[in-house]
CSV table of C-alpha atoms (C1' of nucleotides) in Angstrom, one decimal:
chain,number,residue,atom,x,y,z
A,1,MET,CA,-35.8,-70.2,-38.3
A,2,GLY,CA,-39.0,-69.9,-36.3
A,3,LYS,CA,-40.7,-68.8,-39.5
A,4,ASP,CA,-39.7,-71.8,-41.6
A,5,PRO,CA,-43.1,-73.2,-42.6
A,6,ASN,CA,-41.7,-76.7,-42.2
A,7,THR,CA,-40.7,-76.1,-38.6
A,8,ILE,CA,-43.0,-77.6,-35.9
A,9,PRO,CA,-44.3,-74.7,-33.8
A,10,ASN,CA,-43.0,-74.9,-30.2
A,11,ILE,CA,-46.5,-74.8,-28.9
A,12,ILE,CA,-47.3,-78.0,-30.7
A,13,ILE,CA,-44.0,-79.6,-29.6
A,14,SER,CA,-45.0,-78.8,-26.0
A,15,ARG,CA,-48.1,-81.0,-26.4
A,16,LEU,CA,-46.6,-83.9,-28.2
A,17,PRO,CA,-45.1,-85.7,-25.2
A,18,LEU,CA,-48.5,-85.9,-23.6
A,19,TYR,CA,-50.2,-87.1,-26.8
A,20,TYR,CA,-47.4,-89.8,-27.0
A,21,GLN,CA,-47.9,-90.8,-23.4
A,22,HIS,CA,-51.6,-91.3,-23.7
A,23,LEU,CA,-51.5,-93.1,-27.0
A,24,LYS,CA,-48.8,-95.4,-25.6
A,25,ASN,CA,-51.0,-96.2,-22.7
A,26,LEU,CA,-53.9,-96.8,-25.0
A,27,GLN,CA,-51.9,-99.5,-26.9
A,28,ASN,CA,-52.6,-101.9,-24.1
A,29,SER,CA,-56.3,-101.3,-24.1
A,30,ASP,CA,-58.8,-103.0,-26.4
A,31,LYS,CA,-59.8,-99.7,-27.9
A,32,GLU,CA,-59.4,-99.7,-31.7
A,33,TYR,CA,-60.5,-96.1,-32.4
A,34,ILE,CA,-60.4,-93.0,-30.3
A,35,SER,CA,-62.2,-89.7,-31.0
A,36,SER,CA,-60.7,-86.3,-30.6
A,37,GLU,CA,-63.3,-85.8,-27.9
A,38,GLU,CA,-62.1,-88.8,-25.9
A,39,LEU,CA,-58.5,-87.7,-26.4
A,40,ALA,CA,-59.6,-84.3,-25.0
A,41,GLU,CA,-60.9,-86.0,-21.9
A,42,LEU,CA,-57.6,-87.8,-21.4
A,43,THR,CA,-55.2,-84.9,-22.1
A,44,GLY,CA,-57.2,-81.9,-21.0
A,45,PHE,CA,-56.8,-80.2,-24.3
A,46,SER,CA,-59.9,-79.3,-26.3
A,47,SER,CA,-61.0,-81.7,-29.1
A,48,SER,CA,-60.7,-78.9,-31.6
A,49,LEU,CA,-57.2,-78.2,-30.6
A,50,ILE,CA,-56.3,-81.9,-30.9
A,51,ARG,CA,-57.7,-82.2,-34.4
A,52,LYS,CA,-55.8,-79.1,-35.4
A,53,ASP,CA,-52.5,-80.3,-33.9
A,54,LEU,CA,-52.8,-83.6,-35.6
A,55,ASN,CA,-53.7,-82.0,-38.9
A,56,HIS,CA,-50.5,-80.1,-38.8
A,57,PHE,CA,-48.7,-83.3,-39.7
A,58,GLY,CA,-51.1,-85.0,-42.0
A,59,THR,CA,-54.5,-86.7,-42.1
A,60,PHE,CA,-55.0,-89.4,-39.6
A,61,GLY,CA,-58.6,-89.6,-38.7
A,62,ARG,CA,-61.6,-91.5,-40.2
A,63,LYS,CA,-64.8,-89.6,-40.3
A,64,SER,CA,-67.4,-90.9,-37.8
A,65,TYR,CA,-64.9,-93.4,-36.4
A,66,GLY,CA,-62.2,-91.2,-34.9
A,67,TYR,CA,-58.5,-92.1,-34.9
A,68,ASP,CA,-57.1,-95.6,-35.2
A,69,VAL,CA,-55.3,-96.0,-31.9
A,70,TYR,CA,-52.5,-98.2,-33.2
A,71,CYS,CA,-51.9,-96.2,-36.4
A,72,LEU,CA,-52.0,-92.8,-34.7
A,73,PHE,CA,-49.4,-94.0,-32.2
A,74,GLN,CA,-47.2,-95.1,-35.1
A,75,GLN,CA,-47.5,-91.7,-36.7
A,76,ILE,CA,-46.8,-89.9,-33.4
A,77,ASN,CA,-43.6,-92.0,-33.1
A,78,ILE,CA,-42.6,-90.9,-36.6
A,79,ILE,CA,-43.4,-87.2,-35.8
A,80,MET,CA,-41.3,-87.4,-32.6
A,81,GLY,CA,-38.4,-89.1,-34.4
A,82,PHE,CA,-38.6,-92.1,-32.1
A,83,ASN,CA,-38.1,-94.6,-35.0
A,84,TYR,CA,-34.7,-93.1,-35.5
A,85,LYS,CA,-32.0,-94.6,-33.3
A,86,LYS,CA,-30.0,-92.3,-31.1
A,87,LYS,CA,-27.1,-93.2,-28.7
A,88,VAL,CA,-27.0,-91.4,-25.4
A,89,ILE,CA,-24.5,-91.2,-22.5
A,90,ILE,CA,-24.9,-89.9,-19.0
A,91,ILE,CA,-22.4,-87.5,-17.5
A,92,GLY,CA,-22.4,-87.8,-13.7
A,93,ALA,CA,-23.1,-91.0,-11.8
A,94,GLY,CA,-24.5,-89.4,-8.7
A,95,HIS,CA,-27.9,-90.4,-7.3
A,96,LEU,CA,-29.8,-88.8,-10.2
A,97,GLY,CA,-27.4,-90.1,-12.8
A,98,GLN,CA,-27.7,-93.6,-11.5
A,99,ALA,CA,-31.5,-93.4,-11.4
A,100,LEU,CA,-31.4,-92.3,-15.0
A,101,ALA,CA,-29.3,-95.4,-15.8
A,102,TYR,CA,-32.3,-97.4,-14.7
A,103,ASN,CA,-34.8,-95.2,-16.6
A,104,LYS,CA,-37.1,-97.3,-18.8
A,105,GLY,CA,-37.9,-94.5,-21.2
A,106,TYR,CA,-35.0,-94.7,-23.6
A,107,THR,CA,-35.8,-97.7,-25.9
A,108,GLU,CA,-39.4,-96.8,-26.7
A,109,ARG,CA,-38.2,-93.3,-27.7
A,110,GLY,CA,-35.4,-94.7,-29.9
A,111,TYR,CA,-32.5,-94.0,-27.5
A,112,GLN,CA,-29.9,-96.4,-26.4
A,113,LEU,CA,-27.9,-95.7,-23.3
A,114,ILE,CA,-24.3,-96.7,-24.0
A,115,SER,CA,-22.2,-95.3,-21.2
A,116,ILE,CA,-22.0,-93.4,-18.0
A,117,PHE,CA,-19.1,-91.2,-16.9
A,118,ASP,CA,-18.0,-89.8,-13.5
A,119,LYS,CA,-14.8,-88.4,-12.0
A,120,ASN,CA,-15.1,-90.2,-8.7
A,121,PRO,CA,-12.7,-93.1,-8.5
A,122,LYS,CA,-15.0,-95.0,-6.2
A,123,LEU,CA,-17.7,-95.1,-8.8
A,124,ILE,CA,-15.5,-95.9,-11.8
A,125,ASP,CA,-15.9,-99.5,-13.0
A,126,LEU,CA,-19.0,-99.9,-11.0
A,127,VAL,CA,-21.8,-101.5,-13.1
A,128,ILE,CA,-25.2,-99.9,-13.0
A,129,ASN,CA,-28.0,-101.7,-14.9
A,130,ASP,CA,-25.4,-103.5,-17.0
A,131,ILE,CA,-23.5,-100.3,-17.8
A,132,GLU,CA,-20.1,-99.7,-16.5
A,133,ILE,CA,-19.2,-96.3,-15.1
A,134,LYS,CA,-16.2,-94.9,-17.0
A,135,SER,CA,-13.7,-92.3,-15.9
A,136,ILE,CA,-14.5,-88.8,-17.2
A,137,ASN,CA,-10.9,-88.7,-18.4
A,138,ASN,CA,-11.9,-91.1,-21.1
A,139,LEU,CA,-14.8,-89.0,-22.3
A,140,GLU,CA,-13.2,-87.5,-25.4
A,141,LYS,CA,-11.7,-90.8,-26.5
A,142,PHE,CA,-15.0,-92.5,-26.1
A,143,ILE,CA,-16.9,-90.0,-28.2
A,144,GLU,CA,-14.2,-90.2,-30.8
A,145,ASN,CA,-14.7,-93.9,-31.1
A,146,ASN,CA,-18.4,-94.1,-30.7
A,147,ARG,CA,-21.2,-92.2,-32.3
A,148,VAL,CA,-22.9,-90.3,-29.4
A,149,ASP,CA,-26.0,-88.4,-30.3
A,150,ALA,CA,-26.9,-86.9,-26.9
A,151,ALA,CA,-25.6,-86.5,-23.4
A,152,ALA,CA,-27.6,-86.3,-20.2
A,153,LEU,CA,-25.9,-83.9,-17.8
A,154,THR,CA,-26.3,-84.7,-14.1
A,155,VAL,CA,-23.3,-83.2,-12.5
A,156,PRO,CA,-23.1,-80.6,-9.7
A,157,GLY,CA,-23.8,-77.1,-10.9
A,158,ALA,CA,-20.2,-76.0,-10.3
A,159,ALA,CA,-18.9,-78.5,-12.8
A,160,ALA,CA,-21.6,-78.1,-15.3
A,161,GLN,CA,-20.2,-75.4,-17.7
A,162,LYS,CA,-16.8,-77.0,-17.9
A,163,LEU,CA,-18.2,-80.4,-18.8
A,164,THR,CA,-20.6,-78.8,-21.3
A,165,ASP,CA,-17.7,-77.2,-23.0
A,166,ARG,CA,-15.9,-80.5,-23.2
A,167,LEU,CA,-19.0,-82.2,-24.6
A,168,VAL,CA,-19.4,-79.4,-27.2
A,169,GLU,CA,-15.8,-79.5,-28.1
A,170,ALA,CA,-16.0,-83.3,-28.5
A,171,GLY,CA,-18.8,-82.8,-31.0
A,172,ILE,CA,-22.0,-83.5,-29.0
A,173,LYS,CA,-25.0,-81.8,-30.5
A,174,ALA,CA,-27.7,-82.4,-28.0
A,175,ILE,CA,-27.6,-82.0,-24.2
A,176,TRP,CA,-30.3,-83.1,-21.7
A,177,ASP,CA,-29.5,-80.8,-18.9
A,178,PHE,CA,-30.5,-81.6,-15.3
A,179,THR,CA,-28.3,-79.1,-13.6
A,180,GLU,CA,-30.0,-76.0,-12.4
A,181,VAL,CA,-27.4,-73.5,-13.6
A,182,PRO,CA,-27.4,-71.5,-16.8
A,183,LEU,CA,-25.3,-73.1,-19.5
A,184,LYS,CA,-23.8,-71.5,-22.6
A,185,VAL,CA,-23.7,-73.6,-25.8
A,186,PRO,CA,-23.1,-72.6,-29.4
A,187,ASP,CA,-26.2,-72.1,-31.6
A,188,ASP,CA,-25.9,-75.4,-33.3
A,189,VAL,CA,-26.1,-77.4,-30.1
A,190,LEU,CA,-29.5,-78.4,-28.7
A,191,LEU,CA,-29.8,-77.7,-25.0
A,192,GLN,CA,-32.8,-79.2,-23.4
A,193,GLU,CA,-33.5,-78.1,-19.8
A,194,GLN,CA,-35.1,-80.7,-17.5
A,195,LEU,CA,-36.1,-78.8,-14.4
A,196,ILE,CA,-36.4,-81.7,-12.1
A,197,ASN,CA,-38.0,-79.5,-9.4
A,198,GLU,CA,-40.5,-77.8,-11.6
A,199,GLY,CA,-43.4,-79.8,-10.3
A,200,LEU,CA,-42.4,-79.0,-6.7
A,201,CYS,CA,-42.5,-75.3,-7.7
A,202,LYS,CA,-45.9,-75.5,-9.3
A,203,LEU,CA,-47.4,-77.5,-6.5
A,204,SER,CA,-46.1,-74.9,-4.0
A,205,ILE,CA,-47.6,-72.0,-6.1
A,206,LYS,CA,-51.0,-73.7,-6.3
A,207,MET,CA,-51.1,-74.8,-2.7
A,208,ASN,CA,-50.3,-71.2,-1.8
A,209,GLN,CA,-53.1,-69.9,-4.0
A,210,LEU,CA,-55.6,-72.2,-2.3
A,211,ARG,CA,-54.3,-71.0,1.1
A,212,ASN,CA,-54.7,-67.4,0.1
A,213,ASN,CA,-58.1,-68.0,-1.4
A,214,GLY,CA,-57.2,-66.8,-4.9
A,215,SER,CA,-53.9,-65.2,-4.0
A,216,LYS,CA,-55.5,-61.9,-3.1
A,217,GLU,CA,-52.4,-61.3,-1.1
A,218,LEU,CA,-50.2,-61.7,-4.2
A,219,LYS,CA,-51.5,-58.6,-5.8
A,220,ASP,CA,-49.7,-55.5,-4.5
A,221,LEU,CA,-46.4,-56.7,-3.4
A,222,LYS,CA,-43.5,-54.2,-3.1
A,223,CYS,CA,-39.8,-54.1,-2.7
A,224,GLN,CA,-39.3,-52.2,0.5
A,225,GLN,CA,-36.0,-50.4,-0.2
A,226,LYS,CA,-36.1,-46.9,-1.6
B,1,MET,CA,-62.3,-70.7,-11.3
B,2,GLY,CA,-60.0,-69.8,-14.2
B,3,LYS,CA,-61.7,-66.4,-14.3
B,4,ASP,CA,-61.1,-65.4,-10.7
B,5,PRO,CA,-59.2,-62.2,-11.0
B,6,ASN,CA,-57.0,-63.2,-8.1
B,7,THR,CA,-55.9,-66.5,-9.7
B,8,ILE,CA,-52.4,-66.5,-11.2
B,9,PRO,CA,-52.7,-67.3,-15.0
B,10,ASN,CA,-51.2,-70.6,-15.8
B,11,ILE,CA,-49.1,-69.0,-18.5
B,12,ILE,CA,-47.4,-67.0,-15.8
B,13,ILE,CA,-47.1,-69.9,-13.4
B,14,SER,CA,-45.3,-71.8,-16.2
B,15,ARG,CA,-42.6,-69.1,-16.3
B,16,LEU,CA,-42.2,-68.6,-12.6
B,17,PRO,CA,-39.8,-71.6,-12.0
B,18,LEU,CA,-37.4,-70.2,-14.5
B,19,TYR,CA,-37.5,-66.7,-13.0
B,20,TYR,CA,-36.8,-68.3,-9.6
B,21,GLN,CA,-34.0,-70.4,-11.0
B,22,HIS,CA,-32.1,-67.4,-12.5
B,23,LEU,CA,-32.7,-65.1,-9.5
B,24,LYS,CA,-31.5,-67.8,-7.2
B,25,ASN,CA,-28.3,-68.2,-9.2
B,26,LEU,CA,-27.9,-64.4,-9.3
B,27,GLN,CA,-27.8,-64.3,-5.4
B,28,ASN,CA,-24.3,-65.6,-5.5
B,29,SER,CA,-23.2,-62.9,-8.0
B,30,ASP,CA,-22.1,-59.4,-7.0
B,31,LYS,CA,-24.9,-58.0,-9.1
B,32,GLU,CA,-27.1,-55.6,-7.1
B,33,TYR,CA,-29.6,-54.6,-9.8
B,34,ILE,CA,-30.8,-56.4,-12.9
B,35,SER,CA,-32.8,-54.9,-15.7
B,36,SER,CA,-35.7,-56.6,-17.5
B,37,GLU,CA,-33.4,-56.6,-20.6
B,38,GLU,CA,-30.7,-58.6,-18.8
B,39,LEU,CA,-33.3,-61.0,-17.4
B,40,ALA,CA,-34.6,-61.4,-20.9
B,41,GLU,CA,-31.1,-62.4,-22.0
B,42,LEU,CA,-30.9,-65.0,-19.2
B,43,THR,CA,-34.4,-66.5,-19.6
B,44,GLY,CA,-35.1,-66.1,-23.3
B,45,PHE,CA,-38.4,-64.2,-22.6
B,46,SER,CA,-38.8,-60.7,-23.9
B,47,SER,CA,-38.1,-57.8,-21.5
B,48,SER,CA,-41.6,-56.5,-22.0
B,49,LEU,CA,-43.1,-59.8,-21.0
B,50,ILE,CA,-40.9,-60.0,-17.9
B,51,ARG,CA,-42.0,-56.6,-16.8
B,52,LYS,CA,-45.6,-57.5,-17.4
B,53,ASP,CA,-45.3,-60.8,-15.5
B,54,LEU,CA,-43.7,-59.1,-12.5
B,55,ASN,CA,-46.3,-56.3,-12.5
B,56,HIS,CA,-49.0,-58.9,-12.2
B,57,PHE,CA,-47.9,-59.3,-8.6
B,58,GLY,CA,-46.8,-55.8,-7.6
B,59,THR,CA,-44.3,-53.1,-8.2
B,60,PHE,CA,-40.7,-54.3,-7.8
B,61,GLY,CA,-38.6,-52.2,-10.1
B,62,ARG,CA,-36.7,-49.0,-9.7
B,63,LYS,CA,-36.8,-46.7,-12.7
B,64,SER,CA,-33.4,-46.3,-14.4
B,65,TYR,CA,-31.9,-49.0,-12.1
B,66,GLY,CA,-33.9,-52.1,-12.8
B,67,TYR,CA,-34.8,-54.7,-10.1
B,68,ASP,CA,-33.0,-55.2,-6.8
B,69,VAL,CA,-31.6,-58.7,-7.2
B,70,TYR,CA,-32.0,-59.7,-3.6
B,71,CYS,CA,-35.4,-58.1,-3.1
B,72,LEU,CA,-36.9,-59.5,-6.3
B,73,PHE,CA,-35.8,-63.0,-5.2
B,74,GLN,CA,-37.5,-62.5,-1.9
B,75,GLN,CA,-40.7,-61.5,-3.6
B,76,ILE,CA,-40.6,-64.4,-6.1
B,77,ASN,CA,-40.2,-66.7,-3.0
B,78,ILE,CA,-43.3,-65.2,-1.6
B,79,ILE,CA,-45.2,-65.5,-4.9
B,80,MET,CA,-44.3,-69.1,-5.2
B,81,GLY,CA,-45.2,-69.9,-1.6
B,82,PHE,CA,-41.7,-71.0,-0.7
B,83,ASN,CA,-41.7,-69.2,2.6
B,84,TYR,CA,-44.6,-71.4,3.7
B,85,LYS,CA,-43.4,-74.7,5.2
B,86,LYS,CA,-44.7,-78.0,3.6
B,87,LYS,CA,-44.0,-81.6,4.6
B,88,VAL,CA,-43.6,-84.1,1.8
B,89,ILE,CA,-43.2,-87.9,1.6
B,90,ILE,CA,-42.0,-90.1,-1.2
B,91,ILE,CA,-44.1,-93.2,-2.2
B,92,GLY,CA,-41.8,-95.7,-3.8
B,93,ALA,CA,-38.2,-96.2,-2.9
B,94,GLY,CA,-37.0,-97.5,-6.3
B,95,HIS,CA,-34.1,-95.9,-8.1
B,96,LEU,CA,-36.0,-92.7,-8.8
B,97,GLY,CA,-37.5,-92.5,-5.4
B,98,GLN,CA,-34.1,-92.9,-3.8
B,99,ALA,CA,-32.6,-90.2,-6.1
B,100,LEU,CA,-35.4,-87.9,-5.0
B,101,ALA,CA,-34.5,-88.6,-1.4
B,102,TYR,CA,-31.1,-87.0,-2.1
B,103,ASN,CA,-32.7,-84.1,-4.1
B,104,LYS,CA,-31.4,-80.8,-2.8
B,105,GLY,CA,-34.4,-78.8,-4.0
B,106,TYR,CA,-36.7,-79.2,-1.1
B,107,THR,CA,-35.5,-76.9,1.6
B,108,GLU,CA,-35.0,-73.8,-0.6
B,109,ARG,CA,-38.6,-74.2,-1.8
B,110,GLY,CA,-40.0,-74.6,1.7
B,111,TYR,CA,-40.4,-78.4,1.6
B,112,GLN,CA,-39.2,-80.8,4.2
B,113,LEU,CA,-38.9,-84.5,3.2
B,114,ILE,CA,-40.1,-86.5,6.2
B,115,SER,CA,-40.5,-90.1,5.1
B,116,ILE,CA,-40.2,-92.6,2.3
B,117,PHE,CA,-42.5,-95.6,1.8
B,118,ASP,CA,-42.1,-98.9,-0.1
B,119,LYS,CA,-43.7,-102.3,-0.1
B,120,ASN,CA,-40.4,-104.2,-0.7
B,121,PRO,CA,-39.3,-105.8,2.6
B,122,LYS,CA,-35.7,-105.6,1.4
B,123,LEU,CA,-35.9,-101.9,1.3
B,124,ILE,CA,-37.9,-101.3,4.5
B,125,ASP,CA,-35.7,-99.9,7.4
B,126,LEU,CA,-33.0,-99.0,5.0
B,127,VAL,CA,-31.8,-95.4,5.6
B,128,ILE,CA,-31.5,-93.1,2.6
B,129,ASN,CA,-30.0,-89.7,3.2
B,130,ASP,CA,-30.9,-89.9,6.9
B,131,ILE,CA,-34.5,-91.0,6.2
B,132,GLU,CA,-35.7,-94.4,7.0
B,133,ILE,CA,-37.8,-96.3,4.4
B,134,LYS,CA,-41.0,-97.3,6.0
B,135,SER,CA,-43.5,-100.1,5.1
B,136,ILE,CA,-46.3,-98.9,2.8
B,137,ASN,CA,-48.5,-100.7,5.3
B,138,ASN,CA,-47.9,-97.9,7.7
B,139,LEU,CA,-48.8,-95.2,5.3
B,140,GLU,CA,-52.3,-94.3,6.6
B,141,LYS,CA,-51.2,-94.4,10.2
B,142,PHE,CA,-48.2,-92.2,9.4
B,143,ILE,CA,-50.4,-89.6,7.7
B,144,GLU,CA,-52.8,-89.7,10.5
B,145,ASN,CA,-50.1,-88.9,13.0
B,146,ASN,CA,-48.1,-86.4,10.9
B,147,ARG,CA,-49.2,-83.4,8.8
B,148,VAL,CA,-48.3,-84.3,5.3
B,149,ASP,CA,-48.8,-81.7,2.7
B,150,ALA,CA,-47.6,-83.4,-0.5
B,151,ALA,CA,-46.6,-86.8,-1.7
B,152,ALA,CA,-44.1,-87.7,-4.5
B,153,LEU,CA,-45.3,-90.8,-6.4
B,154,THR,CA,-42.5,-92.9,-7.9
B,155,VAL,CA,-44.0,-96.3,-8.1
B,156,PRO,CA,-44.5,-98.6,-11.1
B,157,GLY,CA,-47.4,-97.6,-13.3
B,158,ALA,CA,-49.4,-100.7,-12.4
B,159,ALA,CA,-49.5,-99.7,-8.7
B,160,ALA,CA,-50.0,-96.0,-9.3
B,161,GLN,CA,-53.8,-95.6,-9.2
B,162,LYS,CA,-54.3,-97.9,-6.2
B,163,LEU,CA,-51.7,-95.9,-4.2
B,164,THR,CA,-53.2,-92.6,-5.4
B,165,ASP,CA,-56.5,-93.7,-4.0
B,166,ARG,CA,-54.9,-94.5,-0.7
B,167,LEU,CA,-53.2,-91.1,-0.6
B,168,VAL,CA,-56.4,-89.3,-1.4
B,169,GLU,CA,-58.4,-91.4,1.1
B,170,ALA,CA,-55.8,-90.6,3.7
B,171,GLY,CA,-56.3,-86.9,3.1
B,172,ILE,CA,-53.3,-85.9,0.9
B,173,LYS,CA,-54.2,-82.8,-1.2
B,174,ALA,CA,-51.1,-82.6,-3.5
B,175,ILE,CA,-49.4,-85.3,-5.5
B,176,TRP,CA,-46.2,-84.9,-7.4
B,177,ASP,CA,-46.6,-87.6,-10.0
B,178,PHE,CA,-43.6,-89.3,-11.7
B,179,THR,CA,-45.5,-92.3,-13.0
B,180,GLU,CA,-46.4,-92.1,-16.7
B,181,VAL,CA,-49.9,-93.4,-16.4
B,182,PRO,CA,-53.1,-91.4,-16.2
B,183,LEU,CA,-54.3,-91.0,-12.7
B,184,LYS,CA,-57.8,-90.0,-11.5
B,185,VAL,CA,-58.1,-87.7,-8.4
B,186,PRO,CA,-61.0,-85.7,-7.0
B,187,ASP,CA,-61.2,-82.0,-8.0
B,188,ASP,CA,-59.9,-80.8,-4.7
B,189,VAL,CA,-56.6,-82.7,-5.0
B,190,LEU,CA,-53.7,-81.1,-6.9
B,191,LEU,CA,-52.1,-83.5,-9.3
B,192,GLN,CA,-48.8,-82.3,-10.7
B,193,GLU,CA,-47.3,-84.4,-13.5
B,194,GLN,CA,-43.6,-84.5,-13.8
B,195,LEU,CA,-42.8,-86.1,-17.1
B,196,ILE,CA,-39.3,-87.3,-16.4
B,197,ASN,CA,-38.7,-88.1,-20.1
B,198,GLU,CA,-40.1,-84.9,-21.5
B,199,GLY,CA,-36.7,-83.6,-22.3
B,200,LEU,CA,-35.8,-86.8,-24.1
B,201,CYS,CA,-39.0,-86.4,-26.2
B,202,LYS,CA,-38.3,-82.8,-27.1
B,203,LEU,CA,-34.6,-83.5,-28.0
B,204,SER,CA,-35.7,-86.3,-30.3
B,205,ILE,CA,-38.3,-84.1,-32.0
B,206,LYS,CA,-35.7,-81.3,-32.5
B,207,MET,CA,-32.9,-83.7,-33.7
B,208,ASN,CA,-35.4,-85.1,-36.1
B,209,GLN,CA,-36.3,-81.7,-37.4
B,210,LEU,CA,-32.7,-80.9,-38.1
B,211,ARG,CA,-32.2,-84.3,-39.8
B,212,ASN,CA,-35.2,-83.6,-42.0
B,213,ASN,CA,-34.1,-80.1,-42.7
B,214,GLY,CA,-37.2,-78.5,-41.3
B,215,SER,CA,-39.4,-81.5,-41.1
B,216,LYS,CA,-40.6,-81.3,-44.7
B,217,GLU,CA,-41.3,-85.0,-44.4
B,218,LEU,CA,-43.6,-84.4,-41.4
B,219,LYS,CA,-46.2,-82.6,-43.5
B,220,ASP,CA,-48.5,-85.1,-45.3
B,221,LEU,CA,-48.4,-88.2,-43.1
B,222,LYS,CA,-51.2,-90.6,-43.5
B,223,CYS,CA,-52.7,-93.6,-41.7
B,224,GLN,CA,-52.6,-96.3,-44.3
B,225,GLN,CA,-55.6,-98.4,-43.4
B,226,LYS,CA,-58.9,-97.8,-45.1
C,1,DT,C1',-80.8,-93.4,-43.8
C,2,DA,C1',-79.4,-91.1,-39.4
C,3,DG,C1',-75.7,-90.3,-36.4
C,4,DA,C1',-71.0,-89.5,-35.6
C,5,DT,C1',-66.9,-87.3,-36.1
C,6,DT,C1',-63.4,-85.5,-39.0
C,7,DG,C1',-60.8,-81.6,-41.4
C,8,DT,C1',-60.8,-76.9,-41.9
C,9,DT,C1',-62.4,-72.1,-42.1
C,10,DA,C1',-63.8,-68.0,-39.8
C,11,DA,C1',-64.5,-65.8,-35.4
C,12,DT,C1',-62.8,-65.0,-31.0
C,13,DC,C1',-60.0,-64.8,-27.5
C,14,DG,C1',-55.8,-64.0,-25.1
C,15,DA,C1',-51.0,-63.3,-25.0
C,16,DT,C1',-47.0,-60.8,-26.5
C,17,DT,C1',-44.9,-56.8,-28.3
C,18,DA,C1',-44.1,-52.1,-29.3
C,19,DA,C1',-44.1,-47.7,-27.6
C,20,DC,C1',-43.7,-44.1,-24.5
C,21,DA,C1',-44.7,-41.1,-20.5
C,22,DA,C1',-43.1,-41.1,-16.0
C,23,DT,C1',-39.2,-40.7,-13.2
C,24,DC,C1',-35.0,-42.1,-11.0
D,1,DT,C1',-29.0,-32.4,-17.1
D,2,DA,C1',-29.0,-36.6,-20.1
D,3,DG,C1',-29.5,-41.4,-20.1
D,4,DA,C1',-31.7,-45.4,-18.5
D,5,DT,C1',-35.3,-48.2,-17.5
D,6,DT,C1',-39.6,-48.9,-15.4
D,7,DG,C1',-44.9,-49.5,-15.5
D,8,DT,C1',-48.6,-49.5,-18.5
D,9,DT,C1',-51.4,-48.7,-22.5
D,10,DA,C1',-52.6,-49.6,-27.1
D,11,DA,C1',-51.6,-52.4,-31.2
D,12,DT,C1',-50.4,-56.7,-33.0
D,13,DC,C1',-49.9,-61.1,-33.3
D,14,DG,C1',-50.9,-65.9,-32.8
D,15,DA,C1',-53.4,-69.5,-30.6
D,16,DT,C1',-57.7,-71.5,-29.5
D,17,DT,C1',-62.5,-72.2,-30.1
D,18,DA,C1',-66.8,-72.5,-32.6
D,19,DA,C1',-69.0,-74.0,-36.3
D,20,DC,C1',-70.1,-76.7,-40.1
D,21,DA,C1',-69.7,-79.0,-44.6
D,22,DA,C1',-68.0,-83.3,-45.9
D,23,DT,C1',-68.4,-88.0,-45.4
D,24,DC,C1',-68.0,-92.4,-43.3
DNA sequence: TAGATTGTTAATCGATTAACAATC
DNA sequence: TAGATTGTTAATCGATTAACAATC
């Protein structure tokens, strides 16, 4: 699977969202062409790496000009599958689930948010950003009657595996997981973790390094017990 | 800087949040020891890599037993700087900012959320999770009177750079950035991107690969124009 | 034409894995 | 003791960078 020559290497996949982000932002500029060197400046990756990443998918550049900003963005959209329409639902209408209902990121990435589910009777029938919160009791029926390509999971950790099982059982093949608990899914189901607090972790680590002046103190730690 | 032998390699930093997550979840189990092989099962990293990562910081294991689940968690907390207290504010009380006000991830990571700011008069004085939304006009005064270690930025892209400049000017050294626009900060300010839609991107790429049966069609793309 | 910048190969660098002695 | 599992070295693997011919 990882050896299929047609599979995109994970290391490239990890950089694609950032390429997308910058090329999207460049669409509003008056820039027609951008060089790999300028993209390097923006993304922090080396120009050489960028040229190599792009050449994995095809030939996009124009020698001595660079890359056509509009065209490259179109190609990145194709590579990321954004021109393919996907329907998504949100499971859990708590604070995070509601915020995700207002997220502006779906459409440009080819997603359409079609429903939100919760078990709390006080939330059911509430309308969030034009989308009515439905009872979780109706989840299976809804999936049966509507093509649903992906589900965002924003429920408390304790409920997460049970709801995952229901989603899988109902035929969902892609889960965007915001819970911070380990979930089990069959091999044919895509499980994408979104560690909402990852940035908080990394900032803490880096602040700590600065405090320690190069984390000298993080060198010979020990577990005390025998 | 990257060559300082006391600096934690970025590649290890990138794995630490996941180690933390799993060790935290293990605290509630009755497991006393965990082997690198079991951690490999949980995290998806190889046991060899895990042992090597941990040995970067010290000696935590017990031969033939594995790692003490409680003690290793304590050490990871130290490594990540979570036992050091940090005060954080949120800039932007929109849907995402409000959801972040309810985020349960601060305390366990050593953060304390102390204030939220917005420019919308309708939001000012509103209380979210016991925290009063303050006018952005009072930002500088607040930072002057309170130690603030980090700021979460959840404002519209158009306002992002201006507010970043104000935060930097006021002395903030760490920014947790949820905007999807490129921000400029001085070298001594930590800027941590949190691409909220990254998971949506990766799911789309992977769904697309499956559709294309190994993305054969993503091999010889071209920009049409001459 | 001279200058710029790509696409791509070869060289380098660094990260991961395999293996195993040490030892609990 | 026999079995398990660490810590660590050496070997391998893969990713990044340097370099440059091609060419716009």
